[in-house]
Amino acid sequence: MRAQKIRLARPSIALNSYYFPSSNLIDSTGSYSNENAQLNIYLPVLSHFSQKDSSNSSSYLQVSATHSVYFSHPQISSLIQSQNLLGAALGLSSFWVKNKKNIFLISFNSLSRNDETTITNPSFRYSGSAFYKRYFTPGFSCHFGMVYSYVIGRAVLLPAFGLSINTGKRSRLNINFPNKIYFVQKLGKSFFLNAYLKPYGSYNYISNESGYLSPSTYYLRQRENHAGLAGTWKFNSRFLINGDLGFAFNRSFRIAEGLDNKSKTYYKSKIGNNFYAGIGFKYSFGKQKKLRAIDSKLTEDEKEELLNDPYLENSILD
């Protein structure tokens, strides 16, 4: 057995910011708008490759640490005007590639979402996922597993499954239930166009500064769906920028005592549909090593997507 340590994925930092312009509330008078930004840090902490000298049997294990910091400034009529919502997450993600075709993925995250007042007594929540992914051919794979997340604004445990298929030499379709469906087309040597459809949900434990509601603290829960176009331009192997233009629909928010369905609701409303825009960048540190443990017939873009996603499960869940 020949074994060696190789760090294929590289440490990276990414910053993304989105703007949601003012939209009317449907079930009450008033309006809703939001601006948010998130900083992601990705750090591979362990990698190990092994291969038998006398066969094609091989395996590759990678464990990575992730950290994110989140900022949001929503305005909801007279309920929320000047509060800054803050959040942070720490997690571990790992994957194991066996014989170049079988991939096992596990992730775990600890989350805290508050405001400038409640952050002194933060409320922690947890999310995670576990998947098995199988490459039947270099251009076709399927996956299935379970995910525990806040994709609908409260904690849910859901089955997850999907597929990825190359629709051409420079394009790929990914169907990932319960999250993202997207189509990627490469244009030229360094530009990628991405059409997507995905749900979006979030929560924050915040203080009551409105004077209209009785509790001193409550949970702000948001839920909506996004459809849009995203463009990514790779300047070089280390630096890329991305722009995003989309449409938010089936939107709603709820101010509640807790995060489960039985929690008392103090206020809720649907939000009018509207466009949104986003921009961001990602910078990777260090040199890219050869991807020895992954099937050599995969394209370099597919290898990079697998090994260098700041959150590996995003290739399935994001």
PDB file of C-alpha atoms in Angstrom:
ATOM      1  CA  MET A   1       0.000   0.000   0.000  1.00  0.00           C
ATOM      2  CA  ARG A   2       1.379   3.415  -0.978  1.00  0.00           C
ATOM      3  CA  ALA A   3       0.128   6.321   1.090  1.00  0.00           C
ATOM      4  CA  GLN A   4       0.969   9.995   1.161  1.00  0.00           C
ATOM      5  CA  LYS A   5      -0.489  13.242   2.382  1.00  0.00           C
ATOM      6  CA  ILE A   6      -1.529  15.662  -0.337  1.00  0.00           C
ATOM      7  CA  ARG A   7      -3.545  18.825   0.167  1.00  0.00           C
ATOM      8  CA  LEU A   8      -5.576  19.137  -2.995  1.00  0.00           C
ATOM      9  CA  ALA A   9      -8.084  21.770  -1.956  1.00  0.00           C
ATOM     10  CA  ARG A  10      -6.705  25.165  -1.006  1.00  0.00           C
ATOM     11  CA  PRO A  11      -7.588  27.572   1.822  1.00  0.00           C
ATOM     12  CA  SER A  12      -9.887  30.304   0.579  1.00  0.00           C
ATOM     13  CA  ILE A  13     -11.800  33.391   1.599  1.00  0.00           C
ATOM     14  CA  ALA A  14     -15.026  34.568  -0.035  1.00  0.00           C
ATOM     15  CA  LEU A  15     -17.244  37.619   0.436  1.00  0.00           C
ATOM     16  CA  ASN A  16     -20.756  37.975  -1.002  1.00  0.00           C
ATOM     17  CA  SER A  17     -23.274  40.803  -0.654  1.00  0.00           C
ATOM     18  CA  TYR A  18     -26.934  41.058  -1.736  1.00  0.00           C
ATOM     19  CA  TYR A  19     -29.447  43.882  -2.007  1.00  0.00           C
ATOM     20  CA  PHE A  20     -33.225  43.352  -1.878  1.00  0.00           C
ATOM     21  CA  PRO A  21     -35.098  46.584  -2.736  1.00  0.00           C
ATOM     22  CA  SER A  22     -38.286  47.695  -1.018  1.00  0.00           C
ATOM     23  CA  SER A  23     -41.390  45.541  -1.594  1.00  0.00           C
ATOM     24  CA  ASN A  24     -44.908  46.026  -0.253  1.00  0.00           C
ATOM     25  CA  LEU A  25     -46.264  43.755   2.451  1.00  0.00           C
ATOM     26  CA  ILE A  26     -49.293  41.842   1.167  1.00  0.00           C
ATOM     27  CA  ASP A  27     -51.201  41.017   4.374  1.00  0.00           C
ATOM     28  CA  SER A  28     -50.680  44.388   6.040  1.00  0.00           C
ATOM     29  CA  THR A  29     -49.609  47.925   5.280  1.00  0.00           C
ATOM     30  CA  GLY A  30     -45.928  48.701   5.050  1.00  0.00           C
ATOM     31  CA  SER A  31     -42.878  47.483   3.180  1.00  0.00           C
ATOM     32  CA  TYR A  32     -39.850  45.188   3.416  1.00  0.00           C
ATOM     33  CA  SER A  33     -36.262  45.632   2.217  1.00  0.00           C
ATOM     34  CA  ASN A  34     -32.935  44.064   3.102  1.00  0.00           C
ATOM     35  CA  GLU A  35     -29.175  44.286   2.604  1.00  0.00           C
ATOM     36  CA  ASN A  36     -26.864  41.500   3.692  1.00  0.00           C
ATOM     37  CA  ALA A  37     -23.286  40.301   3.406  1.00  0.00           C
ATOM     38  CA  GLN A  38     -21.472  37.098   4.331  1.00  0.00           C
ATOM     39  CA  LEU A  39     -17.780  36.299   4.731  1.00  0.00           C
ATOM     40  CA  ASN A  40     -16.755  32.632   4.330  1.00  0.00           C
ATOM     41  CA  ILE A  41     -13.403  31.123   5.305  1.00  0.00           C
ATOM     42  CA  TYR A  42     -12.459  27.610   4.228  1.00  0.00           C
ATOM     43  CA  LEU A  43      -9.443  25.742   5.592  1.00  0.00           C
ATOM     44  CA  PRO A  44      -8.468  22.144   4.708  1.00  0.00           C
ATOM     45  CA  VAL A  45      -7.068  20.569   7.875  1.00  0.00           C
ATOM     46  CA  LEU A  46      -6.467  16.960   6.824  1.00  0.00           C
ATOM     47  CA  SER A  47      -5.978  15.121   3.545  1.00  0.00           C
ATOM     48  CA  HIS A  48      -4.767  11.607   2.853  1.00  0.00           C
ATOM     49  CA  PHE A  49      -4.367   9.648  -0.389  1.00  0.00           C
ATOM     50  CA  SER A  50      -3.619   5.926  -0.636  1.00  0.00           C
ATOM     51  CA  GLN A  51      -3.363   3.499  -3.534  1.00  0.00           C
ATOM     52  CA  LYS A  52      -2.436  -0.152  -3.862  1.00  0.00           C
ATOM     53  CA  ASP A  53       0.610  -0.672  -6.039  1.00  0.00           C
ATOM     54  CA  SER A  54      -0.823  -3.702  -7.790  1.00  0.00           C
ATOM     55  CA  SER A  55      -4.326  -2.407  -8.588  1.00  0.00           C
ATOM     56  CA  ASN A  56      -6.395   0.640  -9.423  1.00  0.00           C
ATOM     57  CA  SER A  57      -7.933   0.667  -5.944  1.00  0.00           C
ATOM     58  CA  SER A  58      -7.460   4.074  -4.336  1.00  0.00           C
ATOM     59  CA  SER A  59      -9.015   6.357  -1.729  1.00  0.00           C
ATOM     60  CA  TYR A  60      -8.801  10.013  -0.816  1.00  0.00           C
ATOM     61  CA  LEU A  61      -9.963  11.567   2.469  1.00  0.00           C
ATOM     62  CA  GLN A  62     -10.279  15.269   3.134  1.00  0.00           C
ATOM     63  CA  VAL A  63     -11.481  17.085   6.265  1.00  0.00           C
ATOM     64  CA  SER A  64     -11.970  20.861   6.242  1.00  0.00           C
ATOM     65  CA  ALA A  65     -12.940  23.548   8.734  1.00  0.00           C
ATOM     66  CA  THR A  66     -15.381  26.289   7.750  1.00  0.00           C
ATOM     67  CA  HIS A  67     -16.225  29.609   9.339  1.00  0.00           C
ATOM     68  CA  SER A  68     -18.677  32.283   8.241  1.00  0.00           C
ATOM     69  CA  VAL A  69     -19.740  35.701   9.520  1.00  0.00           C
ATOM     70  CA  TYR A  70     -23.088  37.162   8.473  1.00  0.00           C
ATOM     71  CA  PHE A  71     -24.516  40.713   8.533  1.00  0.00           C
ATOM     72  CA  SER A  72     -28.038  41.802   7.589  1.00  0.00           C
ATOM     73  CA  HIS A  73     -29.956  45.073   7.779  1.00  0.00           C
ATOM     74  CA  PRO A  74     -33.674  44.413   7.149  1.00  0.00           C
ATOM     75  CA  GLN A  75     -36.335  47.095   7.341  1.00  0.00           C
ATOM     76  CA  ILE A  76     -39.906  45.953   7.948  1.00  0.00           C
ATOM     77  CA  SER A  77     -42.242  48.961   8.273  1.00  0.00           C
ATOM     78  CA  SER A  78     -42.427  50.066  11.902  1.00  0.00           C
ATOM     79  CA  LEU A  79     -41.417  46.648  13.285  1.00  0.00           C
ATOM     80  CA  ILE A  80     -37.722  46.639  12.388  1.00  0.00           C
ATOM     81  CA  GLN A  81     -35.969  49.829  11.279  1.00  0.00           C
ATOM     82  CA  SER A  82     -32.456  50.232  12.643  1.00  0.00           C
ATOM     83  CA  GLN A  83     -31.401  46.812  13.927  1.00  0.00           C
ATOM     84  CA  ASN A  84     -28.327  45.115  12.522  1.00  0.00           C
ATOM     85  CA  LEU A  85     -28.678  41.339  12.465  1.00  0.00           C
ATOM     86  CA  LEU A  86     -25.512  39.331  13.026  1.00  0.00           C
ATOM     87  CA  GLY A  87     -24.603  35.701  12.639  1.00  0.00           C
ATOM     88  CA  ALA A  88     -21.705  33.278  12.720  1.00  0.00           C
ATOM     89  CA  ALA A  89     -21.148  29.611  11.959  1.00  0.00           C
ATOM     90  CA  LEU A  90     -18.385  27.110  12.669  1.00  0.00           C
ATOM     91  CA  GLY A  91     -18.287  23.717  11.041  1.00  0.00           C
ATOM     92  CA  LEU A  92     -16.464  20.710   9.718  1.00  0.00           C
ATOM     93  CA  SER A  93     -16.967  19.052   6.355  1.00  0.00           C
ATOM     94  CA  SER A  94     -15.407  15.857   5.082  1.00  0.00           C
ATOM     95  CA  PHE A  95     -15.509  13.640   2.060  1.00  0.00           C
ATOM     96  CA  TRP A  96     -14.023  10.303   1.154  1.00  0.00           C
ATOM     97  CA  VAL A  97     -13.479   9.265  -2.476  1.00  0.00           C
ATOM     98  CA  LYS A  98     -13.232   5.490  -3.008  1.00  0.00           C
ATOM     99  CA  ASN A  99     -12.026   4.005  -6.297  1.00  0.00           C
ATOM    100  CA  LYS A 100     -12.654   7.319  -8.099  1.00  0.00           C
ATOM    101  CA  LYS A 101     -16.417   6.725  -8.386  1.00  0.00           C
ATOM    102  CA  ASN A 102     -17.871   6.534  -4.861  1.00  0.00           C
ATOM    103  CA  ILE A 103     -17.960   9.691  -2.748  1.00  0.00           C
ATOM    104  CA  PHE A 104     -19.197   9.972   0.841  1.00  0.00           C
ATOM    105  CA  LEU A 105     -19.860  13.457   2.248  1.00  0.00           C
ATOM    106  CA  ILE A 106     -20.575  14.531   5.837  1.00  0.00           C
ATOM    107  CA  SER A 107     -20.873  18.040   7.282  1.00  0.00           C
ATOM    108  CA  PHE A 108     -21.750  19.578  10.652  1.00  0.00           C
ATOM    109  CA  ASN A 109     -22.260  23.238  11.586  1.00  0.00           C
ATOM    110  CA  SER A 110     -22.952  25.227  14.744  1.00  0.00           C
ATOM    111  CA  LEU A 111     -24.951  28.400  14.036  1.00  0.00           C
ATOM    112  CA  SER A 112     -25.755  31.545  15.974  1.00  0.00           C
ATOM    113  CA  ARG A 113     -27.947  34.314  14.532  1.00  0.00           C
ATOM    114  CA  ASN A 114     -28.754  37.327  16.697  1.00  0.00           C
ATOM    115  CA  ASP A 115     -28.759  41.124  16.720  1.00  0.00           C
ATOM    116  CA  GLU A 116     -26.533  43.666  18.461  1.00  0.00           C
ATOM    117  CA  THR A 117     -28.407  43.160  21.754  1.00  0.00           C
ATOM    118  CA  THR A 118     -29.044  39.414  21.905  1.00  0.00           C
ATOM    119  CA  ILE A 119     -25.518  38.555  20.743  1.00  0.00           C
ATOM    120  CA  THR A 120     -24.429  38.974  24.372  1.00  0.00           C
ATOM    121  CA  ASN A 121     -26.571  35.902  25.143  1.00  0.00           C
ATOM    122  CA  PRO A 122     -26.426  34.019  21.827  1.00  0.00           C
ATOM    123  CA  SER A 123     -28.788  31.235  20.824  1.00  0.00           C
ATOM    124  CA  PHE A 124     -26.994  28.295  19.178  1.00  0.00           C
ATOM    125  CA  ARG A 125     -28.512  25.938  16.610  1.00  0.00           C
ATOM    126  CA  TYR A 126     -27.068  23.083  14.595  1.00  0.00           C
ATOM    127  CA  SER A 127     -27.285  21.814  11.032  1.00  0.00           C
ATOM    128  CA  GLY A 128     -25.695  18.997   9.090  1.00  0.00           C
ATOM    129  CA  SER A 129     -25.860  16.614   6.165  1.00  0.00           C
ATOM    130  CA  ALA A 130     -24.733  13.171   5.032  1.00  0.00           C
ATOM    131  CA  PHE A 131     -24.621  11.990   1.404  1.00  0.00           C
ATOM    132  CA  TYR A 132     -23.483   9.256  -0.888  1.00  0.00           C
ATOM    133  CA  LYS A 133     -22.570  10.271  -4.457  1.00  0.00           C
ATOM    134  CA  ARG A 134     -21.879   7.830  -7.291  1.00  0.00           C
ATOM    135  CA  TYR A 135     -20.236   8.604 -10.624  1.00  0.00           C
ATOM    136  CA  PHE A 136     -21.631   6.153 -13.189  1.00  0.00           C
ATOM    137  CA  THR A 137     -19.697   7.875 -15.973  1.00  0.00           C
ATOM    138  CA  PRO A 138     -17.432  10.945 -15.894  1.00  0.00           C
ATOM    139  CA  GLY A 139     -20.394  13.025 -17.062  1.00  0.00           C
ATOM    140  CA  PHE A 140     -23.185  11.529 -14.959  1.00  0.00           C
ATOM    141  CA  SER A 141     -23.627  11.096 -11.211  1.00  0.00           C
ATOM    142  CA  CYS A 142     -26.428  10.614  -8.676  1.00  0.00           C
ATOM    143  CA  HIS A 143     -26.554  11.265  -4.947  1.00  0.00           C
ATOM    144  CA  PHE A 144     -28.859  10.680  -2.004  1.00  0.00           C
ATOM    145  CA  GLY A 145     -28.780  11.320   1.737  1.00  0.00           C
ATOM    146  CA  MET A 146     -30.282  13.402   4.546  1.00  0.00           C
ATOM    147  CA  VAL A 147     -30.031  17.066   5.479  1.00  0.00           C
ATOM    148  CA  TYR A 148     -30.970  18.923   8.670  1.00  0.00           C
ATOM    149  CA  SER A 149     -31.187  22.648   7.938  1.00  0.00           C
ATOM    150  CA  TYR A 150     -33.122  25.905   8.199  1.00  0.00           C
ATOM    151  CA  VAL A 151     -33.845  26.193   4.484  1.00  0.00           C
ATOM    152  CA  ILE A 152     -37.514  27.081   5.163  1.00  0.00           C
ATOM    153  CA  GLY A 153     -36.826  29.373   8.131  1.00  0.00           C
ATOM    154  CA  ARG A 154     -37.097  26.609  10.758  1.00  0.00           C
ATOM    155  CA  ALA A 155     -35.287  23.350  11.456  1.00  0.00           C
ATOM    156  CA  VAL A 156     -36.327  20.440   9.245  1.00  0.00           C
ATOM    157  CA  LEU A 157     -34.915  16.980   8.569  1.00  0.00           C
ATOM    158  CA  LEU A 158     -35.360  16.152   4.900  1.00  0.00           C
ATOM    159  CA  PRO A 159     -34.315  13.418   2.487  1.00  0.00           C
ATOM    160  CA  ALA A 160     -32.049  14.742  -0.253  1.00  0.00           C
ATOM    161  CA  PHE A 161     -31.364  13.347  -3.702  1.00  0.00           C
ATOM    162  CA  GLY A 162     -30.413  14.498  -7.157  1.00  0.00           C
ATOM    163  CA  LEU A 163     -28.234  14.087 -10.191  1.00  0.00           C
ATOM    164  CA  SER A 164     -25.601  15.859 -12.240  1.00  0.00           C
ATOM    165  CA  ILE A 165     -25.293  15.350 -15.974  1.00  0.00           C
ATOM    166  CA  ASN A 166     -23.098  16.905 -18.631  1.00  0.00           C
ATOM    167  CA  THR A 167     -25.395  18.272 -21.337  1.00  0.00           C
ATOM    168  CA  GLY A 168     -22.451  19.173 -23.578  1.00  0.00           C
ATOM    169  CA  LYS A 169     -18.714  19.617 -23.537  1.00  0.00           C
ATOM    170  CA  ARG A 170     -19.106  22.974 -21.798  1.00  0.00           C
ATOM    171  CA  SER A 171     -22.406  22.674 -19.925  1.00  0.00           C
ATOM    172  CA  ARG A 172     -23.898  20.764 -17.015  1.00  0.00           C
ATOM    173  CA  LEU A 173     -27.326  20.346 -15.370  1.00  0.00           C
ATOM    174  CA  ASN A 174     -27.622  19.748 -11.619  1.00  0.00           C
ATOM    175  CA  ILE A 175     -30.883  18.784  -9.918  1.00  0.00           C
ATOM    176  CA  ASN A 176     -30.574  18.806  -6.140  1.00  0.00           C
ATOM    177  CA  PHE A 177     -33.692  18.254  -4.037  1.00  0.00           C
ATOM    178  CA  PRO A 178     -34.662  19.912  -1.681  1.00  0.00           C
ATOM    179  CA  ASN A 179     -32.463  22.840  -2.643  1.00  0.00           C
ATOM    180  CA  LYS A 180     -30.951  24.040  -5.863  1.00  0.00           C
ATOM    181  CA  ILE A 181     -31.613  23.274  -9.517  1.00  0.00           C
ATOM    182  CA  TYR A 182     -29.072  24.932 -11.779  1.00  0.00           C
ATOM    183  CA  PHE A 183     -27.628  24.854 -15.267  1.00  0.00           C
ATOM    184  CA  VAL A 184     -24.006  25.890 -15.878  1.00  0.00           C
ATOM    185  CA  GLN A 185     -22.643  26.981 -19.260  1.00  0.00           C
ATOM    186  CA  LYS A 186     -18.968  27.813 -19.775  1.00  0.00           C
ATOM    187  CA  LEU A 187     -18.366  30.703 -22.159  1.00  0.00           C
ATOM    188  CA  GLY A 188     -14.823  31.243 -23.325  1.00  0.00           C
ATOM    189  CA  LYS A 189     -11.890  30.248 -21.142  1.00  0.00           C
ATOM    190  CA  SER A 190     -12.821  31.953 -17.904  1.00  0.00           C
ATOM    191  CA  PHE A 191     -16.543  32.875 -17.738  1.00  0.00           C
ATOM    192  CA  PHE A 192     -19.362  30.697 -16.380  1.00  0.00           C
ATOM    193  CA  LEU A 193     -23.084  31.493 -16.680  1.00  0.00           C
ATOM    194  CA  ASN A 194     -25.369  29.853 -14.127  1.00  0.00           C
ATOM    195  CA  ALA A 195     -29.200  29.762 -14.289  1.00  0.00           C
ATOM    196  CA  TYR A 196     -30.720  28.584 -10.997  1.00  0.00           C
ATOM    197  CA  LEU A 197     -33.855  28.022  -8.926  1.00  0.00           C
ATOM    198  CA  LYS A 198     -33.621  27.517  -5.153  1.00  0.00           C
ATOM    199  CA  PRO A 199     -35.450  28.073  -1.845  1.00  0.00           C
ATOM    200  CA  TYR A 200     -34.022  30.431   0.751  1.00  0.00           C
ATOM    201  CA  GLY A 201     -34.742  30.578   4.473  1.00  0.00           C
ATOM    202  CA  SER A 202     -33.189  32.226   7.523  1.00  0.00           C
ATOM    203  CA  TYR A 203     -33.829  33.117  11.144  1.00  0.00           C
ATOM    204  CA  ASN A 204     -32.529  35.543  13.779  1.00  0.00           C
ATOM    205  CA  TYR A 205     -33.041  35.749  17.538  1.00  0.00           C
ATOM    206  CA  ILE A 206     -33.563  39.480  18.106  1.00  0.00           C
ATOM    207  CA  SER A 207     -34.699  42.044  20.659  1.00  0.00           C
ATOM    208  CA  ASN A 208     -37.995  43.887  20.380  1.00  0.00           C
ATOM    209  CA  GLU A 209     -37.338  47.557  19.607  1.00  0.00           C
ATOM    210  CA  SER A 210     -40.634  48.342  17.880  1.00  0.00           C
ATOM    211  CA  GLY A 211     -42.966  49.015  20.820  1.00  0.00           C
ATOM    212  CA  TYR A 212     -45.779  47.336  18.869  1.00  0.00           C
ATOM    213  CA  LEU A 213     -45.261  43.809  20.209  1.00  0.00           C
ATOM    214  CA  SER A 214     -45.226  42.552  23.799  1.00  0.00           C
ATOM    215  CA  PRO A 215     -42.252  40.134  24.069  1.00  0.00           C
ATOM    216  CA  SER A 216     -38.779  41.498  24.835  1.00  0.00           C
ATOM    217  CA  THR A 217     -37.178  39.048  22.392  1.00  0.00           C
ATOM    218  CA  TYR A 218     -38.454  36.895  19.548  1.00  0.00           C
ATOM    219  CA  TYR A 219     -37.400  35.035  16.407  1.00  0.00           C
ATOM    220  CA  LEU A 220     -37.590  36.654  12.994  1.00  0.00           C
ATOM    221  CA  ARG A 221     -38.129  33.876  10.445  1.00  0.00           C
ATOM    222  CA  GLN A 222     -37.945  34.490   6.687  1.00  0.00           C
ATOM    223  CA  ARG A 223     -38.734  32.256   3.757  1.00  0.00           C
ATOM    224  CA  GLU A 224     -38.738  32.781  -0.031  1.00  0.00           C
ATOM    225  CA  ASN A 225     -37.685  31.334  -3.371  1.00  0.00           C
ATOM    226  CA  HIS A 226     -35.037  32.653  -5.749  1.00  0.00           C
ATOM    227  CA  ALA A 227     -34.689  32.304  -9.516  1.00  0.00           C
ATOM    228  CA  GLY A 228     -31.886  34.034 -11.349  1.00  0.00           C
ATOM    229  CA  LEU A 229     -28.746  34.248 -13.422  1.00  0.00           C
ATOM    230  CA  ALA A 230     -25.254  34.306 -11.948  1.00  0.00           C
ATOM    231  CA  GLY A 231     -22.021  34.996 -13.778  1.00  0.00           C
ATOM    232  CA  THR A 232     -18.568  33.976 -12.549  1.00  0.00           C
ATOM    233  CA  TRP A 233     -15.371  35.328 -14.038  1.00  0.00           C
ATOM    234  CA  LYS A 234     -12.114  33.561 -13.146  1.00  0.00           C
ATOM    235  CA  PHE A 235      -9.245  36.029 -13.433  1.00  0.00           C
ATOM    236  CA  ASN A 236      -6.746  33.260 -12.684  1.00  0.00           C
ATOM    237  CA  SER A 237      -6.473  30.049 -10.668  1.00  0.00           C
ATOM    238  CA  ARG A 238      -6.700  31.995  -7.405  1.00  0.00           C
ATOM    239  CA  PHE A 239      -9.149  34.861  -7.858  1.00  0.00           C
ATOM    240  CA  LEU A 240     -12.707  35.055  -9.177  1.00  0.00           C
ATOM    241  CA  ILE A 241     -15.606  37.483  -8.994  1.00  0.00           C
ATOM    242  CA  ASN A 242     -19.293  36.766  -9.383  1.00  0.00           C
ATOM    243  CA  GLY A 243     -22.414  38.783 -10.075  1.00  0.00           C
ATOM    244  CA  ASP A 244     -25.994  37.751  -9.457  1.00  0.00           C
ATOM    245  CA  LEU A 245     -29.350  39.072 -10.709  1.00  0.00           C
ATOM    246  CA  GLY A 246     -32.505  37.281  -9.618  1.00  0.00           C
ATOM    247  CA  PHE A 247     -36.190  37.378  -8.772  1.00  0.00           C
ATOM    248  CA  ALA A 248     -37.511  36.614  -5.264  1.00  0.00           C
ATOM    249  CA  PHE A 249     -41.035  35.154  -5.025  1.00  0.00           C
ATOM    250  CA  ASN A 250     -43.352  33.291  -2.611  1.00  0.00           C
ATOM    251  CA  ARG A 251     -41.905  35.450   0.150  1.00  0.00           C
ATOM    252  CA  SER A 252     -43.011  35.724   3.760  1.00  0.00           C
ATOM    253  CA  PHE A 253     -41.752  36.539   7.239  1.00  0.00           C
ATOM    254  CA  ARG A 254     -42.943  35.581  10.692  1.00  0.00           C
ATOM    255  CA  ILE A 255     -42.197  36.985  14.151  1.00  0.00           C
ATOM    256  CA  ALA A 256     -42.578  34.081  16.553  1.00  0.00           C
ATOM    257  CA  GLU A 257     -41.737  32.834  20.025  1.00  0.00           C
ATOM    258  CA  GLY A 258     -39.599  29.973  18.670  1.00  0.00           C
ATOM    259  CA  LEU A 259     -38.536  28.099  15.540  1.00  0.00           C
ATOM    260  CA  ASP A 260     -41.004  25.200  15.451  1.00  0.00           C
ATOM    261  CA  ASN A 261     -44.497  25.116  13.953  1.00  0.00           C
ATOM    262  CA  LYS A 262     -46.172  25.132  17.375  1.00  0.00           C
ATOM    263  CA  SER A 263     -44.447  28.336  18.476  1.00  0.00           C
ATOM    264  CA  LYS A 264     -46.692  31.310  19.193  1.00  0.00           C
ATOM    265  CA  THR A 265     -46.792  33.777  16.279  1.00  0.00           C
ATOM    266  CA  TYR A 266     -46.912  37.483  17.124  1.00  0.00           C
ATOM    267  CA  TYR A 267     -46.943  38.832  13.577  1.00  0.00           C
ATOM    268  CA  LYS A 268     -46.670  37.494  10.037  1.00  0.00           C
ATOM    269  CA  SER A 269     -47.106  38.691   6.485  1.00  0.00           C
ATOM    270  CA  LYS A 270     -46.397  37.773   2.901  1.00  0.00           C
ATOM    271  CA  ILE A 271     -44.001  40.010   0.963  1.00  0.00           C
ATOM    272  CA  GLY A 272     -44.425  41.217  -2.600  1.00  0.00           C
ATOM    273  CA  ASN A 273     -42.246  39.678  -5.306  1.00  0.00           C
ATOM    274  CA  ASN A 274     -39.247  41.687  -6.471  1.00  0.00           C
ATOM    275  CA  PHE A 275     -35.829  41.578  -8.128  1.00  0.00           C
ATOM    276  CA  TYR A 276     -32.540  41.443  -6.225  1.00  0.00           C
ATOM    277  CA  ALA A 277     -28.843  41.789  -7.061  1.00  0.00           C
ATOM    278  CA  GLY A 278     -25.610  40.451  -5.618  1.00  0.00           C
ATOM    279  CA  ILE A 279     -21.851  40.646  -6.070  1.00  0.00           C
ATOM    280  CA  GLY A 280     -18.919  38.798  -4.532  1.00  0.00           C
ATOM    281  CA  PHE A 281     -15.423  37.430  -4.855  1.00  0.00           C
ATOM    282  CA  LYS A 282     -13.335  34.426  -3.817  1.00  0.00           C
ATOM    283  CA  TYR A 283      -9.576  34.184  -3.324  1.00  0.00           C
ATOM    284  CA  SER A 284      -7.721  30.875  -2.906  1.00  0.00           C
ATOM    285  CA  PHE A 285      -4.304  30.644  -1.287  1.00  0.00           C
ATOM    286  CA  GLY A 286      -1.387  28.399  -2.209  1.00  0.00           C
ATOM    287  CA  LYS A 287      -0.725  26.273  -5.265  1.00  0.00           C
ATOM    288  CA  GLN A 288      -3.133  23.726  -6.737  1.00  0.00           C
ATOM    289  CA  LYS A 289      -1.901  20.143  -6.436  1.00  0.00           C
ATOM    290  CA  LYS A 290      -2.672  17.384  -8.922  1.00  0.00           C
ATOM    291  CA  LEU A 291      -6.028  15.714  -8.334  1.00  0.00           C
ATOM    292  CA  ARG A 292      -4.727  12.160  -8.222  1.00  0.00           C
ATOM    293  CA  ALA A 293      -7.626  10.570  -6.369  1.00  0.00           C
ATOM    294  CA  ILE A 294     -10.337  11.755  -8.753  1.00  0.00           C
ATOM    295  CA  ASP A 295     -11.113  10.177 -12.095  1.00  0.00           C
ATOM    296  CA  SER A 296      -8.802  11.711 -14.683  1.00  0.00           C
ATOM    297  CA  LYS A 297     -11.652  11.765 -17.191  1.00  0.00           C
ATOM    298  CA  LEU A 298     -13.473  14.459 -15.214  1.00  0.00           C
ATOM    299  CA  THR A 299     -12.969  17.965 -16.510  1.00  0.00           C
ATOM    300  CA  GLU A 300     -10.786  20.340 -14.526  1.00  0.00           C
ATOM    301  CA  ASP A 301     -13.868  22.453 -13.742  1.00  0.00           C
ATOM    302  CA  GLU A 302     -15.674  19.451 -12.271  1.00  0.00           C
ATOM    303  CA  LYS A 303     -12.655  18.554 -10.155  1.00  0.00           C
ATOM    304  CA  GLU A 304     -12.348  22.085  -8.866  1.00  0.00           C
ATOM    305  CA  GLU A 305     -16.063  22.228  -8.043  1.00  0.00           C
ATOM    306  CA  LEU A 306     -15.767  19.022  -6.033  1.00  0.00           C
ATOM    307  CA  LEU A 307     -12.595  19.828  -4.123  1.00  0.00           C
ATOM    308  CA  ASN A 308     -12.616  23.599  -3.687  1.00  0.00           C
ATOM    309  CA  ASP A 309     -16.185  24.569  -2.814  1.00  0.00           C
ATOM    310  CA  PRO A 310     -16.032  26.681   0.404  1.00  0.00           C
ATOM    311  CA  TYR A 311     -18.826  24.434   1.641  1.00  0.00           C
ATOM    312  CA  LEU A 312     -18.455  21.088  -0.057  1.00  0.00           C
ATOM    313  CA  GLU A 313     -22.118  20.184   0.365  1.00  0.00           C
ATOM    314  CA  ASN A 314     -23.006  23.245  -1.729  1.00  0.00           C
ATOM    315  CA  SER A 315     -22.297  21.168  -4.837  1.00  0.00           C
ATOM    316  CA  ILE A 316     -25.424  19.342  -3.694  1.00  0.00           C
ATOM    317  CA  LEU A 317     -27.249  21.776  -1.417  1.00  0.00           C
ATOM    318  CA  ASP A 318     -26.441  25.387  -2.174  1.00  0.00           C
TER     319      ASP A 318
END
